[in-house]
Amino acid sequence: MTLLNALSRGIDAIIFDLARQLRWSFLPPVMIYFAYGVSTLTVIVGTFFVKDYLDLSAAYIAGLAFWAGLPWALKMPLGHLVDIIWKWKWVLVWLGAALTAASMLIMYLVITQTDMMQALMPISAWYITAYILAPCGLVIQDAVADAMSVEAVPKVDETGKPIPDDTSKALHTTMQTLGRFALIGGTVVVALLNIWMFSDVETMTSADKEATYARIYLMGLMVPVLSVSGVVLAGMQKHRHRRALRAQGVPDDQIAALDRPDEQTTPNPWYFIGGAAFVALSLGVGLSEIDYGQEIIFVGSMTIVVLLMRQLITVLSPAQARALVGTALILFFFRAVPLPGPAQKWFEIDVLAFDQRFLSVLSLIVSVLTLVGMVVLRPMMANRSITWLVVMLTLVGALLTLPNLALYYGLHHWTAAMTGGIVDARFIAMLDTAVESPLGQVAVIPMLAWIARYAPGHLKATFFAVMASFTNLALSASALLTKYLNEIFEVTREVRDAATDTIQTAANYSELGWLLLSVTALTLALPLLTIFVINRSPLRSKD
């Protein structure tokens, strides 16, 4: 009976307790996070588009990922702006939706109206423009969604009475978990759509593939529709809630205070100055084409973010400030580990013959496993420290890089021969994590819940934005490390001239093994070394 009781308690903590904490007010921000996940719909199509139509090196594409990651550092002024214009923050969601829609439409026209777009600007330039516009739109919407996730947790019950602190803390943790769950859930929907769209890829002609690519980019317009729908629903929920409280006799001044019961946010110009400095630095260095431009921008951006972090945490107690900084550093180095970059994907496509449909299946498996991990780990996130969680995810992440190594060194040839072709390359690749592992989303949840609980009410969005800017700069660091590894261990895929079919660049995957080994070593070493140092410093946290 003891085992059955333990199993029952575990199921209750993992599943039923989550269901008990659900609120309809959680749905609007969840919809925006879900739209962010769905935005990955075009990732696989983009990979094949670059490979088949653009002569861009692996290092260049890795560098492009660096530029695409930098808009996320702009969450600082955006978050502070949300705090200032709290009642009008929905306008920013519409702006972000417009930028995202523009990105999708550009790629749709590039594929369907190639000659017209080529006459206006090189196709590679159109691709880069669309590649940068998408994160610009998403970061604006994400800044608002973070604020809405705090607002979604009710402050009073149906009768207008304040909700107890313990209940409020549990609801904040659940809300942040659901936000990451919706984000990864969007990637699951995307994987299913790609599997369906590429179900007969083996028989597709080049024209058929182009038509499918175009349809996928057109379907990408559901992303801005979803995010805008979330804002509209939030407005409807607020109106209905106010009407219900008014019917119960709650005074209008108390109802109005529910939107923002804390003190009004006093605009702090330093957040906007920091954002302007970031933009000026990025444009100045980027347009000058100076050597080591990405590195200069990264260091400059990090300096700006750290200075703003230092100013922001002054509103916390010294113990809270140290705990937040230590946690942020651990998450930074956990997310800063390098990736194989496009070289691994090219190897899978050219050598292992993985097609669009199978890559979609791999994406689906990884996303589903992450969703299961979020549900299973949710009770642990509430009871275990962030350090414990990151150590576990680091070990899992390093373990999941091993299939890539095994495939490169030909383990699938031996396993296929020993098992009658069952354990082949595709079987081993079922745990493929060549793209950024969504497990990083799991590690962020406790920090988001911490901010939602402890940050001052009038600076919630600002705290979310500044800390997110710091941890998102880790993705820029990851892109830089990925670029360096791709420059040290150079990998090329075969590129043929579209008109003459002559080989312009020969395929060479001889350095890929060292690249993958380096990625595995750094995936394991960087986070664990950081945790070792932090735990022996005043920044150590028990949260």
mmCIF file of C-alpha atoms in Angstrom, residues 52-53 111 198 201 204-214 356:
data_model
loop_
_atom_site.group_PDB
_atom_site.id
_atom_site.type_symbol
_atom_site.label_atom_id
_atom_site.label_comp_id
_atom_site.label_asym_id
_atom_site.label_seq_id
_atom_site.Cartn_x
_atom_site.Cartn_y
_atom_site.Cartn_z
ATOM 1 C CA ASP A 52 18.888 24.445 -51.973
ATOM 2 C CA TYR A 53 18.725 28.079 -53.100
ATOM 3 C CA ILE A 111 9.073 31.611 -53.341
ATOM 4 C CA PHE A 198 5.700 16.507 -46.310
ATOM 5 C CA VAL A 201 8.025 14.192 -50.021
ATOM 6 C CA MET A 204 7.548 15.485 -54.854
ATOM 7 C CA THR A 205 9.114 17.320 -57.761
ATOM 8 C CA SER A 206 11.068 20.522 -57.213
ATOM 9 C CA ALA A 207 7.972 22.513 -58.183
ATOM 10 C CA ASP A 208 5.867 20.539 -55.695
ATOM 11 C CA LYS A 209 8.347 21.263 -52.901
ATOM 12 C CA GLU A 210 8.382 24.972 -53.715
ATOM 13 C CA ALA A 211 4.574 25.030 -53.620
ATOM 14 C CA THR A 212 4.631 23.269 -50.238
ATOM 15 C CA TYR A 213 7.202 25.720 -48.897
ATOM 16 C CA ALA A 214 4.977 28.611 -50.005
ATOM 17 C CA GLN A 356 11.673 17.062 -44.547
#
